[in-house]
C-alpha cells in the first residue's frame, strides 16, 4: 500500500467511525437497548443547531412490501418509503452517488458530517433512504407479530437495491439521460454498516464499493457467554444499579452488558476504565463503582432507559414516532455479541470532467481495501 493511499484510507476509517456515531446519536424519545441517543437533545448535539443537516426535505417512493413472495408477480402490496437527497455538490451528470444507509432509527435527514466533506471533494450526490418500519416508513399502523414478518435485514437489502434502481432512473430523467449508470458507493455504521457490506457482496453490479464502519457482519447466534444468572442477592444487586423494575435476570444482564460496551463503542473508554482502575487501586468495591458508572453515565448522562430493557416493553405494538421510531420491536443484540469489521473502499482521484466507471475507480493502483 502506497503511503498516500495509506494516509487517505486511515483518515477515512477515523472519519467514518466518528461520523457514523454522530449520525446515530441525535436524541429523541425513549430508545431500546444498545443504540441509544446521547444526552444532548433536539437541535444541539455534536453537530450543532440547524447546521447539523444538509437537508431535511422529504421525498417518497413506492417500495415493495415482500421481495420474497413466490407470487410477487401478483402481490402488488407496497408502502411509502421516505428518503432524502442533496445535490448541491453533485457534478452533474457524471459525478458518483453516495448512498448513506439509515439503520434502526428514524431518518431525519442527511447529516452535515464527514460524508458531506467527501461528497464535496468528489462531486457526489448524497441520498439516504429510511429503513423499513422506522420513522415514517412503516408499512403498518400496528406492529403486531403478523405485521412484523416483513422486518428483516434481507428485506432491507432488497429495499436498497430497488431504491438504487429507482433513484438512478429518477436522476437520469432529471438530466435527460437514457440508460446512464452512475458510480454508486454505499456507506453505513453498525447495523447499517453490515447492510453496506452485505449490499456490496449481494449486489456487486449495483455498487462500486461500500464502507462499513463497525459493521456487525459476524453476529453470533444464541451467544450465551454474557447470560450467566445472578448467583445470589439478585434483588439487592439490581437495587444497587437502579434496576429493580427488571424482574427478569436476562433483561438486567442486557442492561449491564450494553452499559459496559457503550463506553468503548462511542470512543470514551476512560469514563468506565478510569474509575474501575482507581477503585482497584484504592480497594474500593468494584461492583459499587461499576454501578455508579451505570447510573451516572449510562442512564444519567448518556440517556439510557432502564424501562426499555423490560421484555414487557417490547409487547407494546403501537409505533412510536421518535428518532428511534420503531425500536419497540428491535432485536436486542448487544455489542458484546459482535465482532467488528470495517471495510473501506477509497477513491483516489477527482471526478472532474470524466465519467467514473467502477473499473476505473478501483484499479489496483488507485484503490484501497482495508479490513480491520
Short mmCIF file of C-alpha atoms in Angstrom, two decimals:
data_model
loop_
_atom_site.label_atom_id
_atom_site.label_comp_id
_atom_site.label_asym_id
_atom_site.label_seq_id
_atom_site.Cartn_x
_atom_site.Cartn_y
_atom_site.Cartn_z
CA UNK A 1 0.00 0.00 0.00
CA UNK A 2 1.42 3.36 -1.01
CA UNK A 3 1.94 5.99 1.65
CA UNK A 4 -0.61 8.36 0.10
CA UNK A 5 -3.22 5.62 -0.14
CA UNK A 6 -2.47 4.54 3.40
CA UNK A 7 -2.93 8.06 4.74
CA UNK A 8 -6.21 8.51 2.87
CA UNK A 9 -7.53 5.13 3.94
CA UNK A 10 -6.57 5.67 7.57
CA UNK A 11 -8.18 9.10 7.62
CA UNK A 12 -11.30 7.67 6.05
CA UNK A 13 -11.58 4.99 8.71
CA UNK A 14 -11.35 7.51 11.53
CA UNK A 15 -13.75 9.91 9.87
CA UNK A 16 -16.27 7.21 9.08
CA UNK A 17 -16.21 5.76 12.55
CA UNK A 18 -16.76 9.15 14.16
CA UNK A 19 -19.39 10.33 11.72
CA UNK A 20 -21.39 7.12 11.75
CA UNK A 21 -21.65 7.54 15.50
CA UNK A 22 -22.68 11.18 15.18
CA UNK A 23 -25.44 10.32 12.76
CA UNK A 24 -26.89 7.76 15.11
CA UNK A 25 -26.67 9.88 18.22
CA UNK A 26 -29.39 12.51 17.85
CA UNK A 27 -31.67 12.19 20.83
CA UNK A 28 -35.38 11.98 20.51
CA UNK A 29 -37.72 9.90 22.61
CA UNK A 30 -37.21 6.71 24.57
CA UNK A 31 -34.98 4.13 22.97
CA UNK A 32 -34.46 0.41 23.37
CA UNK A 33 -31.27 -1.41 24.24
CA UNK A 34 -27.94 -0.77 22.55
CA UNK A 35 -28.13 2.04 20.02
CA UNK A 36 -29.18 4.91 22.22
CA UNK A 37 -29.13 8.68 21.70
CA UNK A 38 -26.69 10.86 23.64
CA UNK A 39 -27.55 13.33 26.39
CA UNK A 40 -27.60 16.32 24.02
CA UNK A 41 -31.14 16.83 22.74
CA UNK A 42 -33.03 18.35 19.85
CA UNK A 43 -31.22 20.84 17.64
CA UNK A 44 -27.95 20.73 19.56
CA UNK A 45 -25.89 17.58 19.87
CA UNK A 46 -22.45 17.07 18.43
CA UNK A 47 -23.32 18.51 15.04
CA UNK A 48 -24.80 21.69 16.44
CA UNK A 49 -28.05 23.52 15.72
CA UNK A 50 -29.73 23.82 12.34
CA UNK A 51 -26.44 23.13 10.53
CA UNK A 52 -26.44 19.50 11.62
CA UNK A 53 -28.36 18.59 8.44
CA UNK A 54 -27.62 19.37 4.82
CA UNK A 55 -31.28 18.78 4.07
CA UNK A 56 -34.44 17.56 5.77
CA UNK A 57 -36.65 17.80 2.70
CA UNK A 58 -38.61 14.57 2.41
CA UNK A 59 -39.01 12.55 -0.77
CA UNK A 60 -41.03 9.38 -1.22
CA UNK A 61 -41.05 6.23 -3.32
CA UNK A 62 -43.27 3.17 -3.53
CA UNK A 63 -41.40 0.22 -2.01
CA UNK A 64 -42.28 -3.46 -2.37
CA UNK A 65 -43.59 -4.94 0.86
CA UNK A 66 -42.35 -8.51 0.35
CA UNK A 67 -39.45 -9.08 -2.02
CA UNK A 68 -39.54 -12.85 -1.46
CA UNK A 69 -43.18 -13.67 -2.06
CA UNK A 70 -43.27 -16.50 -4.61
CA UNK A 71 -46.36 -14.83 -6.08
CA UNK A 72 -44.62 -11.47 -6.35
CA UNK A 73 -45.96 -11.08 -9.86
CA UNK A 74 -49.46 -10.92 -8.41
CA UNK A 75 -48.64 -9.50 -4.96
CA UNK A 76 -48.54 -5.77 -5.58
CA UNK A 77 -48.52 -4.63 -1.94
CA UNK A 78 -46.31 -1.58 -1.41
CA UNK A 79 -45.60 1.03 1.23
CA UNK A 80 -44.28 4.57 1.14
CA UNK A 81 -40.57 4.75 1.89
CA UNK A 82 -39.06 8.10 2.81
CA UNK A 83 -35.71 9.26 1.52
CA UNK A 84 -33.58 12.38 1.24
CA UNK A 85 -31.33 13.77 -1.47
CA UNK A 86 -28.73 16.53 -1.57
CA UNK A 87 -27.39 17.66 -4.95
CA UNK A 88 -25.53 20.87 -4.14
CA UNK A 89 -22.16 19.16 -4.52
CA UNK A 90 -23.16 16.98 -7.46
CA UNK A 91 -21.07 17.46 -10.60
CA UNK A 92 -23.89 16.66 -12.94
CA UNK A 93 -24.31 14.50 -14.77
CA UNK A 94 -21.19 12.38 -14.26
CA UNK A 95 -20.47 12.55 -10.54
CA UNK A 96 -20.76 9.50 -8.28
CA UNK A 97 -23.68 8.83 -5.93
CA UNK A 98 -23.09 8.26 -2.23
CA UNK A 99 -25.86 6.28 -0.55
CA UNK A 100 -25.91 6.60 3.22
CA UNK A 101 -27.97 3.83 4.81
CA UNK A 102 -30.16 4.86 7.71
CA UNK A 103 -30.28 1.95 10.14
CA UNK A 104 -32.57 1.02 13.01
CA UNK A 105 -33.84 4.51 13.70
CA UNK A 106 -35.90 7.33 12.32
CA UNK A 107 -34.06 9.05 9.48
CA UNK A 108 -34.42 12.81 9.94
CA UNK A 109 -32.32 13.99 7.01
CA UNK A 110 -28.83 13.94 5.51
CA UNK A 111 -26.30 14.89 8.16
CA UNK A 112 -23.73 17.64 7.74
CA UNK A 113 -20.75 15.48 8.61
CA UNK A 114 -17.74 13.70 7.14
CA UNK A 115 -19.75 12.34 4.23
CA UNK A 116 -20.65 15.88 3.19
CA UNK A 117 -16.93 16.73 3.08
CA UNK A 118 -16.16 13.67 0.96
CA UNK A 119 -19.14 14.31 -1.32
CA UNK A 120 -17.99 17.88 -1.92
CA UNK A 121 -14.48 16.71 -2.72
CA UNK A 122 -15.63 14.14 -5.27
CA UNK A 123 -18.68 15.96 -6.63
CA UNK A 124 -21.10 13.33 -5.41
CA UNK A 125 -24.85 13.31 -4.98
CA UNK A 126 -25.97 12.29 -1.48
CA UNK A 127 -29.03 10.12 -0.94
CA UNK A 128 -30.34 8.42 2.19
CA UNK A 129 -33.37 6.08 2.39
CA UNK A 130 -35.13 5.36 5.67
CA UNK A 131 -35.17 1.77 6.90
CA UNK A 132 -38.50 -0.02 6.61
CA UNK A 133 -40.63 0.02 9.79
CA UNK A 134 -38.81 3.06 11.21
CA UNK A 135 -39.79 6.71 11.31
CA UNK A 136 -42.36 7.44 8.60
CA UNK A 137 -41.55 4.35 6.53
CA UNK A 138 -43.62 1.79 8.41
CA UNK A 139 -45.87 -0.37 6.22
CA UNK A 140 -48.42 -0.82 9.02
CA UNK A 141 -50.08 1.22 11.74
CA UNK A 142 -49.94 -1.69 14.17
CA UNK A 143 -46.76 -3.59 14.96
CA UNK A 144 -48.31 -6.98 15.59
CA UNK A 145 -46.32 -10.17 15.17
CA UNK A 146 -48.08 -10.85 11.89
CA UNK A 147 -47.24 -7.41 10.55
CA UNK A 148 -43.62 -7.66 11.64
CA UNK A 149 -42.93 -10.66 9.42
CA UNK A 150 -41.60 -8.31 6.72
CA UNK A 151 -38.99 -6.72 9.00
CA UNK A 152 -35.63 -8.31 8.26
CA UNK A 153 -32.17 -7.41 7.02
CA UNK A 154 -32.86 -9.42 3.86
CA UNK A 155 -35.91 -7.34 3.04
CA UNK A 156 -33.92 -4.20 3.84
CA UNK A 157 -31.13 -5.23 1.44
CA UNK A 158 -33.58 -5.62 -1.40
CA UNK A 159 -35.18 -2.31 -0.42
CA UNK A 160 -31.78 -0.73 -1.07
CA UNK A 161 -31.48 -2.45 -4.45
CA UNK A 162 -34.93 -1.26 -5.51
CA UNK A 163 -34.19 2.24 -4.23
CA UNK A 164 -30.89 2.31 -6.07
CA UNK A 165 -32.57 1.47 -9.36
CA UNK A 166 -35.44 3.87 -8.71
CA UNK A 167 -33.17 6.78 -7.89
CA UNK A 168 -30.86 6.13 -10.83
CA UNK A 169 -33.84 6.36 -13.15
CA UNK A 170 -35.05 9.48 -11.36
CA UNK A 171 -31.65 11.13 -11.75
CA UNK A 172 -31.45 10.13 -15.41
CA UNK A 173 -34.83 11.70 -16.07
CA UNK A 174 -33.76 14.86 -14.23
CA UNK A 175 -30.75 15.31 -16.52
CA UNK A 176 -32.43 13.98 -19.70
CA UNK A 177 -30.24 10.90 -19.88
CA UNK A 178 -31.28 7.46 -21.03
CA UNK A 179 -29.80 4.29 -19.59
CA UNK A 180 -26.92 6.05 -17.82
CA UNK A 181 -25.44 4.22 -14.84
CA UNK A 182 -23.63 6.27 -12.21
CA UNK A 183 -20.88 5.04 -9.91
CA UNK A 184 -22.55 4.19 -6.60
CA UNK A 185 -20.90 3.92 -3.19
CA UNK A 186 -22.73 2.71 -0.10
CA UNK A 187 -21.98 3.90 3.45
CA UNK A 188 -23.20 2.75 6.85
CA UNK A 189 -22.26 2.33 10.50
CA UNK A 190 -23.01 -0.51 12.93
CA UNK A 191 -26.09 -2.42 11.70
CA UNK A 192 -26.26 -0.13 8.68
CA UNK A 193 -22.56 -0.89 8.21
CA UNK A 194 -23.41 -4.56 7.96
CA UNK A 195 -26.06 -3.74 5.39
CA UNK A 196 -23.46 -1.75 3.47
CA UNK A 197 -21.00 -4.66 3.37
CA UNK A 198 -23.72 -7.19 2.55
CA UNK A 199 -25.08 -4.97 -0.20
CA UNK A 200 -21.69 -4.90 -1.90
CA UNK A 201 -21.48 -8.70 -1.68
CA UNK A 202 -25.07 -9.36 -2.74
CA UNK A 203 -25.28 -6.75 -5.49
CA UNK A 204 -21.73 -6.18 -6.80
CA UNK A 205 -23.19 -4.99 -10.12
CA UNK A 206 -25.08 -2.17 -8.39
CA UNK A 207 -22.25 -0.54 -6.45
CA UNK A 208 -18.57 0.21 -6.97
CA UNK A 209 -17.79 -0.16 -3.28
CA UNK A 210 -19.02 0.07 0.27
CA UNK A 211 -17.79 1.49 3.53
CA UNK A 212 -18.86 -0.42 6.60
CA UNK A 213 -17.88 1.32 9.83
CA UNK A 214 -18.01 -1.11 12.76
CA UNK A 215 -20.24 -3.29 10.65
CA UNK A 216 -21.77 -6.11 12.69
CA UNK A 217 -21.13 -8.65 9.97
CA UNK A 218 -20.30 -11.60 12.22
CA UNK A 219 -23.18 -11.74 14.69
CA UNK A 220 -23.09 -14.93 16.77
CA UNK A 221 -26.41 -16.75 17.04
CA UNK A 222 -27.55 -17.81 20.51
CA UNK A 223 -24.45 -16.42 22.23
CA UNK A 224 -24.79 -17.15 25.94
CA UNK A 225 -21.43 -16.22 27.46
CA UNK A 226 -22.80 -12.99 28.93
CA UNK A 227 -26.04 -14.50 30.19
CA UNK A 228 -24.88 -16.22 33.39
CA UNK A 229 -27.58 -15.94 36.02
CA UNK A 230 -27.05 -13.97 39.21
CA UNK A 231 -25.80 -16.29 41.91
CA UNK A 232 -27.31 -14.66 44.99
CA UNK A 233 -28.84 -11.47 46.26
CA UNK A 234 -30.25 -10.55 42.86
CA UNK A 235 -32.71 -8.02 44.29
CA UNK A 236 -30.06 -6.10 46.23
CA UNK A 237 -27.75 -6.07 43.21
CA UNK A 238 -30.50 -4.73 40.95
CA UNK A 239 -31.28 -2.09 43.54
CA UNK A 240 -27.64 -1.05 43.54
CA UNK A 241 -27.88 -0.43 39.79
CA UNK A 242 -31.24 1.31 39.98
CA UNK A 243 -32.86 -1.50 38.02
CA UNK A 244 -35.29 -3.18 40.42
CA UNK A 245 -38.07 -2.92 37.83
CA UNK A 246 -36.24 -5.51 35.71
CA UNK A 247 -37.65 -8.69 37.19
CA UNK A 248 -36.14 -10.92 34.53
CA UNK A 249 -32.44 -11.53 35.17
CA UNK A 250 -31.70 -11.72 31.46
CA UNK A 251 -33.11 -8.22 30.98
CA UNK A 252 -30.89 -6.93 33.77
CA UNK A 253 -27.80 -8.58 32.28
CA UNK A 254 -28.57 -6.98 28.91
CA UNK A 255 -28.51 -3.62 30.67
CA UNK A 256 -25.12 -4.32 32.25
CA UNK A 257 -23.58 -5.61 29.01
CA UNK A 258 -24.79 -2.62 26.99
CA UNK A 259 -23.68 -0.18 29.68
CA UNK A 260 -20.15 -1.57 29.70
CA UNK A 261 -19.86 -1.76 25.91
CA UNK A 262 -21.23 1.69 25.18
CA UNK A 263 -18.17 3.49 26.57
CA UNK A 264 -15.95 1.67 24.07
CA UNK A 265 -18.41 1.75 21.19
CA UNK A 266 -18.66 5.53 21.31
CA UNK A 267 -14.99 6.24 21.94
CA UNK A 268 -14.97 7.09 25.63
CA UNK A 269 -13.37 4.12 27.44
CA UNK A 270 -11.83 6.24 30.19
CA UNK A 271 -15.23 7.08 31.61
CA UNK A 272 -15.51 3.40 32.58
CA UNK A 273 -11.92 2.21 32.92
CA UNK A 274 -10.53 5.06 34.98
CA UNK A 275 -12.99 4.72 37.90
CA UNK A 276 -12.54 0.94 37.94
CA UNK A 277 -8.75 1.23 37.91
CA UNK A 278 -8.88 3.79 40.69
CA UNK A 279 -11.25 1.61 42.70
CA UNK A 280 -8.94 -1.37 42.29
CA UNK A 281 -6.00 0.72 43.42
CA UNK A 282 -7.81 2.09 46.48
CA UNK A 283 -9.53 -1.15 47.46
CA UNK A 284 -12.98 0.25 46.74
CA UNK A 285 -15.78 -2.18 45.86
CA UNK A 286 -15.68 -2.76 42.09
CA UNK A 287 -19.36 -3.65 41.80
CA UNK A 288 -20.39 -0.43 43.50
CA UNK A 289 -18.03 1.52 41.25
CA UNK A 290 -19.50 -0.08 38.15
CA UNK A 291 -23.00 0.58 39.46
CA UNK A 292 -22.16 4.25 39.87
CA UNK A 293 -20.95 4.37 36.26
CA UNK A 294 -24.16 2.73 35.03
CA UNK A 295 -26.39 5.12 36.94
CA UNK A 296 -24.40 8.32 36.50
CA UNK A 297 -23.14 7.91 32.95
CA UNK A 298 -25.13 5.30 31.01
CA UNK A 299 -28.53 6.09 32.50
CA UNK A 300 -27.92 9.65 33.65
CA UNK A 301 -25.70 11.34 31.08
CA UNK A 302 -25.99 9.03 28.09
CA UNK A 303 -29.75 8.81 28.48
CA UNK A 304 -30.43 5.06 28.56
CA UNK A 305 -33.83 3.94 29.82
CA UNK A 306 -33.99 1.06 32.28
CA UNK A 307 -37.65 0.52 31.42
CA UNK A 308 -36.79 -0.15 27.79
CA UNK A 309 -34.87 -3.29 28.84
CA UNK A 310 -38.03 -4.86 30.25
CA UNK A 311 -39.42 -7.57 27.97
CA UNK A 312 -42.90 -6.25 28.58
CA UNK A 313 -41.86 -3.01 26.88
CA UNK A 314 -41.45 -4.85 23.60
CA UNK A 315 -45.02 -6.12 23.70
CA UNK A 316 -46.41 -2.65 23.00
CA UNK A 317 -47.41 -2.85 19.33
CA UNK A 318 -48.09 0.86 18.85
CA UNK A 319 -45.41 2.56 16.73
CA UNK A 320 -43.63 5.48 18.37
CA UNK A 321 -42.52 8.45 16.25
CA UNK A 322 -39.16 9.45 17.60
CA UNK A 323 -35.56 9.32 16.48
CA UNK A 324 -35.60 5.62 17.22
CA UNK A 325 -39.11 5.43 15.78
CA UNK A 326 -39.73 1.68 15.76
CA UNK A 327 -37.36 0.40 18.35
CA UNK A 328 -40.09 -1.14 20.46
CA UNK A 329 -39.68 -4.22 18.26
CA UNK A 330 -35.94 -4.02 17.62
CA UNK A 331 -33.97 -7.21 18.19
CA UNK A 332 -31.65 -6.67 21.12
CA UNK A 333 -28.18 -7.95 20.25
CA UNK A 334 -25.78 -6.11 22.49
CA UNK A 335 -22.38 -5.16 21.19
CA UNK A 336 -20.54 -7.76 23.20
CA UNK A 337 -22.02 -10.35 20.85
CA UNK A 338 -20.47 -8.80 17.77
CA UNK A 339 -17.11 -8.95 16.09
CA UNK A 340 -16.31 -5.63 14.45
CA UNK A 341 -15.09 -5.47 10.88
CA UNK A 342 -14.58 -2.37 8.80
CA UNK A 343 -14.40 -2.49 5.02
CA UNK A 344 -13.25 0.63 3.23
CA UNK A 345 -13.08 1.46 -0.45
CA UNK A 346 -11.41 4.82 -1.05
CA UNK A 347 -11.48 6.65 -4.40
CA UNK A 348 -8.19 8.39 -5.07
CA UNK A 349 -8.80 10.90 -7.82
CA UNK A 350 -11.05 13.73 -8.87
CA UNK A 351 -14.24 13.12 -10.83
CA UNK A 352 -13.98 16.45 -12.62
CA UNK A 353 -14.57 16.14 -16.35
CA UNK A 354 -14.92 12.36 -16.65
CA UNK A 355 -17.46 9.62 -16.03
CA UNK A 356 -16.13 7.23 -13.44
CA UNK A 357 -16.73 3.55 -14.03
CA UNK A 358 -16.24 1.07 -11.23
CA UNK A 359 -13.28 -0.46 -13.06
CA UNK A 360 -11.58 2.91 -13.43
CA UNK A 361 -12.22 3.94 -9.85
CA UNK A 362 -10.92 0.71 -8.40
CA UNK A 363 -7.89 -0.19 -10.42
CA UNK A 364 -5.25 -1.93 -8.37
CA UNK A 365 -3.17 1.23 -8.18
CA UNK A 366 -5.89 3.69 -7.28
CA UNK A 367 -7.98 1.86 -4.71
CA UNK A 368 -7.56 0.66 -1.16
CA UNK A 369 -9.34 -2.18 0.58
CA UNK A 370 -8.73 -2.15 4.29
CA UNK A 371 -10.16 -4.74 6.67
CA UNK A 372 -9.89 -4.15 10.39
#
